[in-house]
PDB file of C-alpha atoms and ligand atoms in Angstrom:
ATOM      1  CA  MET A   1      88.365 -21.573  15.323  1.00 97.00           C
ATOM      2  CA  LYS A   2      85.504 -23.176  17.262  1.00 97.00           C
ATOM      3  CA  ASN A   3      84.245 -20.335  19.497  1.00 98.00           C
ATOM      4  CA  TYR A   4      84.633 -16.548  19.499  1.00 98.00           C
ATOM      5  CA  THR A   5      84.091 -15.350  23.044  1.00 98.00           C
ATOM      6  CA  SER A   6      86.967 -12.921  23.656  1.00 98.00           C
ATOM      7  CA  ILE A   7      89.604 -10.805  21.904  1.00 98.00           C
ATOM      8  CA  SER A   8      92.100 -13.433  23.083  1.00 98.00           C
ATOM      9  CA  ASP A   9      90.587 -15.770  20.440  1.00 98.00           C
ATOM     10  CA  ILE A  10      92.310 -13.589  17.794  1.00 98.00           C
ATOM     11  CA  ASP A  11      95.614 -15.308  17.054  1.00 97.00           C
ATOM     12  CA  ASN A  12      97.060 -12.603  14.750  1.00 98.00           C
ATOM     13  CA  ILE A  13      95.181  -9.313  14.680  1.00 98.00           C
ATOM     14  CA  ASN A  14      96.982  -7.983  11.600  1.00 98.00           C
ATOM     15  CA  SER A  15      96.047 -10.984   9.489  1.00 98.00           C
ATOM     16  CA  TRP A  16      92.453 -10.808  10.797  1.00 98.00           C
ATOM     17  CA  ILE A  17      92.283  -7.118   9.815  1.00 98.00           C
ATOM     18  CA  GLU A  18      93.576  -7.902   6.320  1.00 98.00           C
ATOM     19  CA  ALA A  19      91.074 -10.768   5.977  1.00 98.00           C
ATOM     20  CA  ALA A  20      88.188  -8.513   7.083  1.00 98.00           C
ATOM     21  CA  LYS A  21      89.227  -5.814   4.598  1.00 98.00           C
ATOM     22  CA  HIS A  22      89.262  -8.475   1.877  1.00 98.00           C
ATOM     23  CA  LEU A  23      85.740  -9.614   2.856  1.00 98.00           C
ATOM     24  CA  LYS A  24      84.595  -5.991   2.751  1.00 98.00           C
ATOM     25  CA  LYS A  25      85.746  -5.748  -0.875  1.00 98.00           C
ATOM     26  CA  ASN A  26      84.183  -9.126  -1.762  1.00 97.00           C
ATOM     27  CA  PRO A  27      81.286  -9.646   0.696  1.00 98.00           C
ATOM     28  CA  LEU A  28      79.564 -12.384  -1.351  1.00 98.00           C
ATOM     29  CA  LYS A  29      82.694 -14.357  -2.270  1.00 96.00           C
ATOM     30  CA  ASN A  30      81.903 -17.076   0.320  1.00 97.00           C
ATOM     31  CA  SER A  31      78.144 -17.087  -0.169  1.00 98.00           C
ATOM     32  CA  GLU A  32      78.105 -20.916  -0.476  1.00 98.00           C
ATOM     33  CA  LEU A  33      80.126 -21.578   2.705  1.00 98.00           C
ATOM     34  CA  GLY A  34      77.153 -21.255   5.054  1.00 98.00           C
ATOM     35  CA  LYS A  35      74.574 -22.911   2.816  1.00 98.00           C
ATOM     36  CA  ASN A  36      72.047 -24.932   4.880  1.00 97.00           C
ATOM     37  CA  LYS A  37      73.665 -23.749   8.125  1.00 98.00           C
ATOM     38  CA  THR A  38      71.644 -21.886  10.740  1.00 98.00           C
ATOM     39  CA  LEU A  39      72.872 -19.093  13.014  1.00 98.00           C
ATOM     40  CA  GLY A  40      70.782 -18.574  16.160  1.00 98.00           C
ATOM     41  CA  LEU A  41      71.024 -15.099  17.662  1.00 98.00           C
ATOM     42  CA  LEU A  42      69.841 -14.966  21.282  1.00 98.00           C
ATOM     43  CA  PHE A  43      69.379 -11.541  22.839  1.00 98.00           C
ATOM     44  CA  PHE A  44      68.935 -11.090  26.584  1.00 98.00           C
ATOM     45  CA  ASN A  45      69.356  -7.303  25.975  1.00 98.00           C
ATOM     46  CA  SER A  46      68.560  -4.625  23.380  1.00 97.00           C
ATOM     47  CA  SER A  47      70.582  -4.154  20.200  1.00 98.00           C
ATOM     48  CA  LEU A  48      70.479  -2.359  16.868  1.00 98.00           C
ATOM     49  CA  ARG A  49      73.934  -2.804  15.302  1.00 98.00           C
ATOM     50  CA  THR A  50      74.839  -6.254  16.615  1.00 98.00           C
ATOM     51  CA  ARG A  51      71.443  -7.675  15.765  1.00 98.00           C
ATOM     52  CA  LEU A  52      71.398  -6.399  12.178  1.00 98.00           C
ATOM     53  CA  SER A  53      75.090  -6.599  11.250  1.00 98.00           C
ATOM     54  CA  THR A  54      75.462 -10.172  12.501  1.00 98.00           C
ATOM     55  CA  GLN A  55      72.389 -11.242  10.518  1.00 98.00           C
ATOM     56  CA  LYS A  56      73.751  -9.420   7.462  1.00 98.00           C
ATOM     57  CA  ALA A  57      77.103 -11.179   7.904  1.00 98.00           C
ATOM     58  CA  ALA A  58      75.336 -14.565   8.100  1.00 98.00           C
ATOM     59  CA  LEU A  59      73.295 -13.791   4.972  1.00 98.00           C
ATOM     60  CA  ASN A  60      76.468 -12.789   3.079  1.00 98.00           C
ATOM     61  CA  LEU A  61      77.831 -16.258   3.901  1.00 98.00           C
ATOM     62  CA  GLY A  62      74.635 -17.974   2.728  1.00 98.00           C
ATOM     63  CA  MET A  63      73.529 -18.868   6.286  1.00 98.00           C
ATOM     64  CA  ASN A  64      69.988 -18.755   7.658  1.00 98.00           C
ATOM     65  CA  PRO A  65      69.878 -16.477  10.712  1.00 98.00           C
ATOM     66  CA  ILE A  66      67.100 -16.910  13.291  1.00 98.00           C
ATOM     67  CA  VAL A  67      66.685 -14.411  16.111  1.00 98.00           C
ATOM     68  CA  MET A  68      65.081 -14.550  19.545  1.00 98.00           C
ATOM     69  CA  ASN A  69      64.677 -11.893  22.244  1.00 97.00           C
ATOM     70  CA  VAL A  70      65.209 -14.319  25.092  1.00 97.00           C
ATOM     71  CA  SER A  71      64.285 -11.962  27.933  1.00 93.00           C
ATOM     72  CA  GLY A  72      60.944 -10.981  26.466  1.00 89.00           C
ATOM     73  CA  ASP A  73      59.843 -14.033  24.495  1.00 95.00           C
ATOM     74  CA  ALA A  74      61.389 -17.215  25.939  1.00 95.00           C
ATOM     75  CA  TRP A  75      60.654 -19.008  29.220  1.00 96.00           C
ATOM     76  CA  GLY A  76      62.671 -17.576  32.110  1.00 97.00           C
ATOM     77  CA  ILE A  77      65.994 -19.451  32.108  1.00 98.00           C
ATOM     78  CA  GLU A  78      67.537 -20.857  35.304  1.00 98.00           C
ATOM     79  CA  PHE A  79      71.345 -20.852  35.455  1.00 97.00           C
ATOM     80  CA  GLY A  80      71.874 -22.144  39.008  1.00 95.00           C
ATOM     81  CA  ASP A  81      73.040 -25.707  39.550  1.00 95.00           C
ATOM     82  CA  GLY A  82      70.733 -27.803  41.712  1.00 96.00           C
ATOM     83  CA  THR A  83      68.176 -25.006  42.104  1.00 97.00           C
ATOM     84  CA  ILE A  84      64.684 -25.979  43.248  1.00 98.00           C
ATOM     85  CA  MET A  85      62.872 -24.242  40.404  1.00 98.00           C
ATOM     86  CA  ASN A  86      59.775 -23.131  42.261  1.00 97.00           C
ATOM     87  CA  GLY A  87      60.321 -19.415  41.487  1.00 97.00           C
ATOM     88  CA  THR A  88      60.117 -17.332  38.322  1.00 95.00           C
ATOM     89  CA  THR A  89      62.430 -19.414  36.101  1.00 97.00           C
ATOM     90  CA  ALA A  90      60.711 -22.154  34.093  1.00 97.00           C
ATOM     91  CA  GLU A  91      63.487 -23.791  32.046  1.00 98.00           C
ATOM     92  CA  HIS A  92      67.062 -24.726  32.923  1.00 98.00           C
ATOM     93  CA  ILE A  93      70.006 -23.654  30.753  1.00 98.00           C
ATOM     94  CA  LYS A  94      70.960 -27.357  30.484  1.00 98.00           C
ATOM     95  CA  GLU A  95      67.825 -28.048  28.427  1.00 98.00           C
ATOM     96  CA  ALA A  96      67.610 -24.611  26.773  1.00 98.00           C
ATOM     97  CA  ALA A  97      71.167 -24.667  25.354  1.00 98.00           C
ATOM     98  CA  ALA A  98      70.889 -28.310  24.292  1.00 98.00           C
ATOM     99  CA  VAL A  99      67.551 -27.644  22.560  1.00 98.00           C
ATOM    100  CA  VAL A 100      68.769 -24.532  20.694  1.00 98.00           C
ATOM    101  CA  SER A 101      71.752 -26.641  19.561  1.00 98.00           C
ATOM    102  CA  GLN A 102      69.289 -28.960  17.766  1.00 98.00           C
ATOM    103  CA  TYR A 103      68.097 -26.042  15.600  1.00 98.00           C
ATOM    104  CA  CYS A 104      71.323 -24.087  15.088  1.00 98.00           C
ATOM    105  CA  ASP A 105      74.842 -24.791  13.832  1.00 98.00           C
ATOM    106  CA  ILE A 106      76.244 -21.740  15.655  1.00 98.00           C
ATOM    107  CA  ILE A 107      74.714 -19.887  18.625  1.00 99.00           C
ATOM    108  CA  ALA A 108      75.441 -16.190  19.232  1.00 99.00           C
ATOM    109  CA  VAL A 109      74.542 -14.739  22.637  1.00 98.00           C
ATOM    110  CA  ARG A 110      74.156 -11.229  24.065  1.00 98.00           C
ATOM    111  CA  ALA A 111      73.919 -11.048  27.861  1.00 98.00           C
ATOM    112  CA  PHE A 112      74.911  -7.880  29.754  1.00 98.00           C
ATOM    113  CA  PRO A 113      76.183  -7.807  33.363  1.00 98.00           C
ATOM    114  CA  SER A 114      74.053  -7.069  36.420  1.00 97.00           C
ATOM    115  CA  LEU A 115      76.599  -4.438  37.582  1.00 98.00           C
ATOM    116  CA  THR A 116      75.528  -5.349  41.122  1.00 98.00           C
ATOM    117  CA  ASN A 117      77.550  -8.529  41.669  1.00 98.00           C
ATOM    118  CA  LYS A 118      81.138  -8.275  40.410  1.00 98.00           C
ATOM    119  CA  GLU A 119      82.025 -11.884  41.105  1.00 97.00           C
ATOM    120  CA  LYS A 120      78.953 -13.230  39.296  1.00 97.00           C
ATOM    121  CA  ASP A 121      79.454 -10.875  36.337  1.00 98.00           C
ATOM    122  CA  GLU A 122      83.134 -11.790  36.057  1.00 98.00           C
ATOM    123  CA  SER A 123      82.227 -15.476  36.060  1.00 97.00           C
ATOM    124  CA  GLU A 124      80.413 -14.824  32.743  1.00 98.00           C
ATOM    125  CA  HIS A 125      77.753 -17.216  33.986  1.00 97.00           C
ATOM    126  CA  VAL A 126      75.411 -16.791  30.990  1.00 98.00           C
ATOM    127  CA  LEU A 127      78.000 -17.011  28.204  1.00 98.00           C
ATOM    128  CA  ASN A 128      79.889 -19.829  29.928  1.00 98.00           C
ATOM    129  CA  ALA A 129      76.686 -21.788  30.563  1.00 98.00           C
ATOM    130  CA  PHE A 130      75.923 -21.674  26.830  1.00 98.00           C
ATOM    131  CA  SER A 131      79.505 -22.756  26.091  1.00 98.00           C
ATOM    132  CA  LYS A 132      79.148 -25.620  28.571  1.00 98.00           C
ATOM    133  CA  TYR A 133      75.704 -26.941  27.660  1.00 98.00           C
ATOM    134  CA  ALA A 134      75.426 -26.171  23.927  1.00 98.00           C
ATOM    135  CA  SER A 135      76.837 -28.741  21.529  1.00 98.00           C
ATOM    136  CA  VAL A 136      77.635 -26.155  18.816  1.00 98.00           C
ATOM    137  CA  PRO A 137      80.072 -23.195  18.590  1.00 98.00           C
ATOM    138  CA  ILE A 138      79.326 -20.011  20.552  1.00 98.00           C
ATOM    139  CA  VAL A 139      79.842 -16.366  19.520  1.00 98.00           C
ATOM    140  CA  ASN A 140      79.868 -13.555  22.083  1.00 98.00           C
ATOM    141  CA  MET A 141      77.655 -10.671  20.928  1.00 98.00           C
ATOM    142  CA  GLU A 142      78.533  -8.735  24.164  1.00 98.00           C
ATOM    143  CA  SER A 143      78.777 -10.413  27.489  1.00 98.00           C
ATOM    144  CA  ALA A 144      79.304  -9.144  31.031  1.00 98.00           C
ATOM    145  CA  THR A 145      82.972  -8.299  30.493  1.00 98.00           C
ATOM    146  CA  GLY A 146      83.638  -8.245  26.746  1.00 98.00           C
ATOM    147  CA  HIS A 147      82.346  -7.191  23.336  1.00 98.00           C
ATOM    148  CA  PRO A 148      84.886  -8.862  21.035  1.00 99.00           C
ATOM    149  CA  LEU A 149      82.925  -8.285  17.797  1.00 99.00           C
ATOM    150  CA  GLN A 150      83.060  -4.555  18.573  1.00 99.00           C
ATOM    151  CA  GLY A 151      86.749  -4.686  19.528  1.00 98.00           C
ATOM    152  CA  LEU A 152      87.622  -6.408  16.243  1.00 98.00           C
ATOM    153  CA  THR A 153      85.525  -3.851  14.339  1.00 98.00           C
ATOM    154  CA  ASP A 154      87.378  -1.002  16.026  1.00 98.00           C
ATOM    155  CA  ALA A 155      90.769  -2.492  15.170  1.00 98.00           C
ATOM    156  CA  ILE A 156      89.706  -2.811  11.506  1.00 98.00           C
ATOM    157  CA  THR A 157      88.443   0.796  11.467  1.00 98.00           C
ATOM    158  CA  ILE A 158      91.681   2.196  12.913  1.00 98.00           C
ATOM    159  CA  ALA A 159      93.776   0.206  10.429  1.00 98.00           C
ATOM    160  CA  GLU A 160      91.649   1.542   7.556  1.00 98.00           C
ATOM    161  CA  HIS A 161      91.948   5.173   8.639  1.00 98.00           C
ATOM    162  CA  THR A 162      95.646   5.552   9.311  1.00 98.00           C
ATOM    163  CA  LYS A 163      98.768   5.607   7.199  1.00 95.00           C
ATOM    164  CA  LEU A 164     100.957   6.065  10.269  1.00 98.00           C
ATOM    165  CA  LYS A 165     103.240   3.236  11.382  1.00 97.00           C
ATOM    166  CA  ARG A 166     102.256   3.641  15.021  1.00 98.00           C
ATOM    167  CA  PRO A 167      99.267   5.979  15.544  1.00 98.00           C
ATOM    168  CA  LYS A 168      98.384   7.292  18.991  1.00 98.00           C
ATOM    169  CA  VAL A 169      95.030   5.954  20.194  1.00 98.00           C
ATOM    170  CA  VAL A 170      93.262   7.258  23.316  1.00 99.00           C
ATOM    171  CA  LEU A 171      90.372   5.488  25.030  1.00 99.00           C
ATOM    172  CA  SER A 172      88.585   8.211  26.969  1.00 99.00           C
ATOM    173  CA  TRP A 173      85.908   7.790  29.603  1.00 98.00           C
ATOM    174  CA  ALA A 174      83.053  10.229  28.920  1.00 98.00           C
ATOM    175  CA  PRO A 175      80.078  11.183  31.090  1.00 98.00           C
ATOM    176  CA  HIS A 176      76.724   9.383  31.047  1.00 98.00           C
ATOM    177  CA  ILE A 177      73.623   9.479  33.207  1.00 96.00           C
ATOM    178  CA  LYS A 178      73.385   5.696  33.672  1.00 97.00           C
ATOM    179  CA  ALA A 179      75.697   2.981  34.984  1.00 98.00           C
ATOM    180  CA  LEU A 180      77.113   1.238  31.902  1.00 98.00           C
ATOM    181  CA  PRO A 181      79.095  -2.011  31.515  1.00 98.00           C
ATOM    182  CA  HIS A 182      82.876  -2.266  30.988  1.00 98.00           C
ATOM    183  CA  ALA A 183      82.615  -4.697  28.064  1.00 98.00           C
ATOM    184  CA  VAL A 184      83.271  -2.317  25.139  1.00 98.00           C
ATOM    185  CA  ALA A 185      86.139  -0.552  26.910  1.00 98.00           C
ATOM    186  CA  ASN A 186      87.676  -3.898  27.953  1.00 98.00           C
ATOM    187  CA  SER A 187      87.603  -5.382  24.444  1.00 99.00           C
ATOM    188  CA  PHE A 188      88.817  -2.147  22.848  1.00 99.00           C
ATOM    189  CA  ALA A 189      91.777  -2.058  25.265  1.00 98.00           C
ATOM    190  CA  GLN A 190      92.577  -5.719  24.563  1.00 98.00           C
ATOM    191  CA  ALA A 191      92.412  -5.147  20.796  1.00 98.00           C
ATOM    192  CA  MET A 192      94.687  -2.078  20.977  1.00 98.00           C
ATOM    193  CA  GLN A 193      97.189  -3.997  23.117  1.00 98.00           C
ATOM    194  CA  LYS A 194      97.464  -6.497  20.240  1.00 98.00           C
ATOM    195  CA  MET A 195      98.036  -3.753  17.624  1.00 98.00           C
ATOM    196  CA  ASP A 196     101.125  -1.691  16.891  1.00 97.00           C
ATOM    197  CA  VAL A 197      99.719   1.566  18.300  1.00 98.00           C
ATOM    198  CA  GLU A 198     100.617   3.941  21.135  1.00 98.00           C
ATOM    199  CA  PHE A 199      97.648   3.255  23.380  1.00 98.00           C
ATOM    200  CA  VAL A 200      96.664   5.239  26.484  1.00 98.00           C
ATOM    201  CA  ILE A 201      93.506   5.465  28.596  1.00 99.00           C
ATOM    202  CA  ALA A 202      92.023   8.660  30.062  1.00 98.00           C
ATOM    203  CA  ASN A 203      89.548   8.410  32.920  1.00 98.00           C
ATOM    204  CA  PRO A 204      88.672  10.277  36.116  1.00 98.00           C
ATOM    205  CA  GLU A 205      89.935   8.967  39.440  1.00 97.00           C
ATOM    206  CA  GLY A 206      87.865   6.006  40.594  1.00 97.00           C
ATOM    207  CA  TYR A 207      87.228   4.836  37.020  1.00 98.00           C
ATOM    208  CA  ASN A 208      90.223   2.624  36.326  1.00 98.00           C
ATOM    209  CA  LEU A 209      89.185  -0.512  34.457  1.00 98.00           C
ATOM    210  CA  ASN A 210      89.998  -3.990  35.772  1.00 98.00           C
ATOM    211  CA  PRO A 211      93.811  -3.996  36.393  1.00 98.00           C
ATOM    212  CA  GLU A 212      94.014  -7.346  34.580  1.00 98.00           C
ATOM    213  CA  ILE A 213      92.667  -5.620  31.453  1.00 98.00           C
ATOM    214  CA  ILE A 214      94.764  -2.447  31.807  1.00 98.00           C
ATOM    215  CA  GLY A 215      98.059  -4.314  32.108  1.00 98.00           C
ATOM    216  CA  ASP A 216     100.886  -1.907  31.256  1.00 98.00           C
ATOM    217  CA  THR A 217      98.663   0.618  29.439  1.00 98.00           C
ATOM    218  CA  PRO A 218      99.324   4.173  30.744  1.00 98.00           C
ATOM    219  CA  ILE A 219      96.353   5.819  32.479  1.00 98.00           C
ATOM    220  CA  PHE A 220      95.840   9.587  32.631  1.00 98.00           C
ATOM    221  CA  ASN A 221      93.434  11.348  34.995  1.00 98.00           C
ATOM    222  CA  ASN A 222      94.046  14.505  32.946  1.00 98.00           C
ATOM    223  CA  GLN A 223      92.133  14.210  29.656  1.00 98.00           C
ATOM    224  CA  ALA A 224      93.986  17.084  27.914  1.00 98.00           C
ATOM    225  CA  GLU A 225      97.334  15.487  28.680  1.00 98.00           C
ATOM    226  CA  ALA A 226      96.144  12.135  27.276  1.00 98.00           C
ATOM    227  CA  PHE A 227      94.764  13.765  24.102  1.00 98.00           C
ATOM    228  CA  LYS A 228      98.095  15.452  23.228  1.00 98.00           C
ATOM    229  CA  ASP A 229      99.123  14.358  19.680  1.00 98.00           C
ATOM    230  CA  ALA A 230      96.276  11.814  19.530  1.00 98.00           C
ATOM    231  CA  ASP A 231      95.351  10.392  16.125  1.00 98.00           C
ATOM    232  CA  PHE A 232      92.221   8.573  17.359  1.00 98.00           C
ATOM    233  CA  VAL A 233      90.009   9.370  20.349  1.00 99.00           C
ATOM    234  CA  TYR A 234      87.639   6.552  21.284  1.00 99.00           C
ATOM    235  CA  ALA A 235      84.987   7.719  23.747  1.00 98.00           C
ATOM    236  CA  LYS A 236      83.040   5.402  26.004  1.00 98.00           C
ATOM    237  CA  ASN A 237      81.353   5.638  29.341  1.00 98.00           C
ATOM    238  CA  TRP A 238      81.737   2.887  31.884  1.00 98.00           C
ATOM    239  CA  SER A 239      80.661   2.634  35.492  1.00 98.00           C
ATOM    240  CA  SER A 240      83.211   2.366  38.280  1.00 98.00           C
ATOM    241  CA  TYR A 241      85.033  -0.976  38.460  1.00 98.00           C
ATOM    242  CA  GLU A 242      86.494  -0.235  41.898  1.00 97.00           C
ATOM    243  CA  ASP A 243      83.135   0.836  43.425  1.00 98.00           C
ATOM    244  CA  TYR A 244      81.522  -1.792  41.234  1.00 98.00           C
ATOM    245  CA  GLY A 245      78.706  -0.632  38.963  1.00 98.00           C
ATOM    246  CA  LYS A 246      78.386   2.814  40.579  1.00 98.00           C
ATOM    247  CA  VAL A 247      78.197   6.215  38.858  1.00 98.00           C
ATOM    248  CA  VAL A 248      80.850   8.114  40.820  1.00 96.00           C
ATOM    249  CA  THR A 249      80.723  11.246  38.649  1.00 96.00           C
ATOM    250  CA  THR A 250      78.920  12.621  35.610  1.00 96.00           C
ATOM    251  CA  ASP A 251      81.420  15.507  35.315  1.00 97.00           C
ATOM    252  CA  PRO A 252      80.421  17.273  32.034  1.00 98.00           C
ATOM    253  CA  SER A 253      83.972  18.602  31.597  1.00 98.00           C
ATOM    254  CA  TRP A 254      84.870  15.085  30.316  1.00 98.00           C
ATOM    255  CA  MET A 255      82.462  15.398  27.342  1.00 98.00           C
ATOM    256  CA  ILE A 256      84.293  15.124  23.997  1.00 98.00           C
ATOM    257  CA  THR A 257      84.438  18.376  21.989  1.00 98.00           C
ATOM    258  CA  ASN A 258      86.059  19.446  18.727  1.00 98.00           C
ATOM    259  CA  ALA A 259      88.305  21.837  20.640  1.00 98.00           C
ATOM    260  CA  LYS A 260      89.643  18.923  22.716  1.00 98.00           C
ATOM    261  CA  ILE A 261      90.301  16.385  19.967  1.00 98.00           C
ATOM    262  CA  GLY A 262      91.878  18.751  17.428  1.00 97.00           C
ATOM    263  CA  ASP A 263      92.853  16.789  14.311  1.00 97.00           C
ATOM    264  CA  ALA A 264      92.161  13.359  15.848  1.00 98.00           C
ATOM    265  CA  LYS A 265      89.489  11.044  14.452  1.00 98.00           C
ATOM    266  CA  PHE A 266      86.557  10.385  16.773  1.00 98.00           C
ATOM    267  CA  MET A 267      85.259   6.873  17.477  1.00 99.00           C
ATOM    268  CA  HIS A 268      82.379   5.444  19.517  1.00 98.00           C
ATOM    269  CA  CYS A 269      80.654   2.056  19.358  1.00 98.00           C
ATOM    270  CA  LEU A 270      77.127   3.622  19.382  1.00 98.00           C
ATOM    271  CA  PRO A 271      74.477   4.185  20.568  1.00 98.00           C
ATOM    272  CA  VAL A 272      75.738   7.537  21.858  1.00 98.00           C
ATOM    273  CA  ARG A 273      73.988  10.277  23.823  1.00 98.00           C
ATOM    274  CA  ARG A 274      74.615  13.516  21.949  1.00 98.00           C
ATOM    275  CA  ASN A 275      75.819  16.479  24.003  1.00 98.00           C
ATOM    276  CA  VAL A 276      76.346  14.258  27.038  1.00 98.00           C
ATOM    277  CA  VAL A 277      79.129  11.927  25.824  1.00 98.00           C
ATOM    278  CA  VAL A 278      80.158  14.008  22.792  1.00 98.00           C
ATOM    279  CA  GLU A 279      79.022  17.314  21.337  1.00 98.00           C
ATOM    280  CA  ASP A 280      77.027  17.475  18.085  1.00 98.00           C
ATOM    281  CA  ALA A 281      79.860  19.315  16.327  1.00 98.00           C
ATOM    282  CA  VAL A 282      82.124  16.249  16.607  1.00 98.00           C
ATOM    283  CA  LEU A 283      79.546  13.692  15.459  1.00 98.00           C
ATOM    284  CA  ASP A 284      78.468  15.942  12.582  1.00 98.00           C
ATOM    285  CA  SER A 285      82.030  16.559  11.373  1.00 98.00           C
ATOM    286  CA  ASP A 286      84.352  14.635   9.058  1.00 97.00           C
ATOM    287  CA  SER A 287      86.388  13.695  12.144  1.00 97.00           C
ATOM    288  CA  SER A 288      83.731  11.221  13.203  1.00 98.00           C
ATOM    289  CA  LEU A 289      84.176   7.569  12.190  1.00 98.00           C
ATOM    290  CA  VAL A 290      81.108   6.237  14.005  1.00 98.00           C
ATOM    291  CA  ILE A 291      79.152   5.305  10.866  1.00 98.00           C
ATOM    292  CA  GLN A 292      82.213   3.662   9.280  1.00 98.00           C
ATOM    293  CA  GLN A 293      82.655   1.686  12.522  1.00 98.00           C
ATOM    294  CA  ALA A 294      79.030   0.526  12.413  1.00 98.00           C
ATOM    295  CA  ASN A 295      79.534  -0.568   8.794  1.00 98.00           C
ATOM    296  CA  ASN A 296      82.572  -2.616   9.796  1.00 98.00           C
ATOM    297  CA  ARG A 297      80.488  -4.558  12.319  1.00 98.00           C
ATOM    298  CA  THR A 298      79.235  -6.650   9.371  1.00 98.00           C
ATOM    299  CA  PHE A 299      82.714  -7.612   8.220  1.00 98.00           C
ATOM    300  CA  ALA A 300      84.048  -8.352  11.705  1.00 98.00           C
ATOM    301  CA  ALA A 301      81.077 -10.690  12.263  1.00 98.00           C
ATOM    302  CA  GLN A 302      81.451 -12.178   8.770  1.00 98.00           C
ATOM    303  CA  LEU A 303      85.113 -12.988   9.387  1.00 98.00           C
ATOM    304  CA  VAL A 304      84.300 -14.650  12.718  1.00 98.00           C
ATOM    305  CA  LEU A 305      81.442 -16.712  11.239  1.00 98.00           C
ATOM    306  CA  LYS A 306      83.593 -17.659   8.242  1.00 98.00           C
ATOM    307  CA  LYS A 307      86.339 -18.975  10.528  1.00 98.00           C
ATOM    308  CA  ILE A 308      83.821 -21.031  12.522  1.00 98.00           C
ATOM    309  CA  LEU A 309      82.151 -22.384   9.360  1.00 98.00           C
ATOM    310  CA  GLU A 310      85.585 -23.426   8.055  1.00 98.00           C
ATOM    311  CA  TYR A 311      86.173 -25.253  11.373  1.00 98.00           C
ATOM    312  CA  LEU A 312      82.806 -27.042  11.001  1.00 98.00           C
ATOM    313  CA  LYS A 313      83.508 -28.219   7.456  1.00 94.00           C
TER     314      LYS A 313
HETATM  315  N1  LIG B 401      77.734  -1.187  19.385  1.00 88.22           N
HETATM  316  C1  LIG B 401      76.748  -2.085  19.620  1.00 88.22           C
HETATM  317  O1  LIG B 401      76.974  -3.218  20.078  1.00 88.22           O
HETATM  318  O2  LIG B 401      75.509  -1.644  19.256  1.00 88.22           O
HETATM  319  P1  LIG B 401      74.145  -2.374  19.648  1.00 88.22           P
HETATM  320  O3  LIG B 401      74.061  -2.387  21.164  1.00 88.22           O
HETATM  321  O4  LIG B 401      73.057  -1.538  19.022  1.00 88.22           O
HETATM  322  O5  LIG B 401      74.167  -3.764  19.111  1.00 88.22           O
END
């Protein structure tokens, strides 16, 4: 595999899950594979888990990770073609991506959406510009529309925590004070659609995700109905897709509680706002898998980097 930019880059999710579980048992088995190879991690936005787990994954493979907060520390990057650069941007992506490619064998990029311009966000102009102008493989560490390292992590975590042949998994919208991207929800939905699970989405009216992502997945506007017989409840806020980037409601009755989820396991990608998205009692109970999910971020990233390193060999 050359690039990992979307869940659609996963050819067989079950074999990827098995491979990630194997890496988790033997994290240093391939510690020579990445020797003398450099991973560049470029962050246009904040991160805790992605930043640390992807570096950890690279170190487990013997790679040298180097990290840059692009927004704060680099020259302002211009993405427009033919722009007269007499404004705030000082360096074009054509040079920036080509230069970083001289220092790195793989480039990983995090670039969130504006949530103000649907067309521009859906064009994935930052991620795609790196793919176009870099001469080395690209890994998506969360782009405008997808977070495939998180989606793979979530698939691994569900597989680890069920003995059922076909568990019921619910992706539930939950309230938040800010307008958040659709990336985590999109990649989670795409990962579940590849797995043998009963997958449904619960969200208030006006919060349906992109119809191209939803596909045939059933959508419930009644959270209680969606949660019936659930084995896993994955909570996430996202802003409206229809009324793009807007907070249409912060209805607290959608907050996840122990009473609502019953015996189901609780999942969230983190960071999470306690007692807004989910009550303390859920996060502090054995039902919560959020720390196990965060741990699996390392092995999802390690599997992706391993596949790219094998391609480069
Ligand atoms: N879940 C996730 O991507 O966390 P960070 O934003 O902290 O990297």
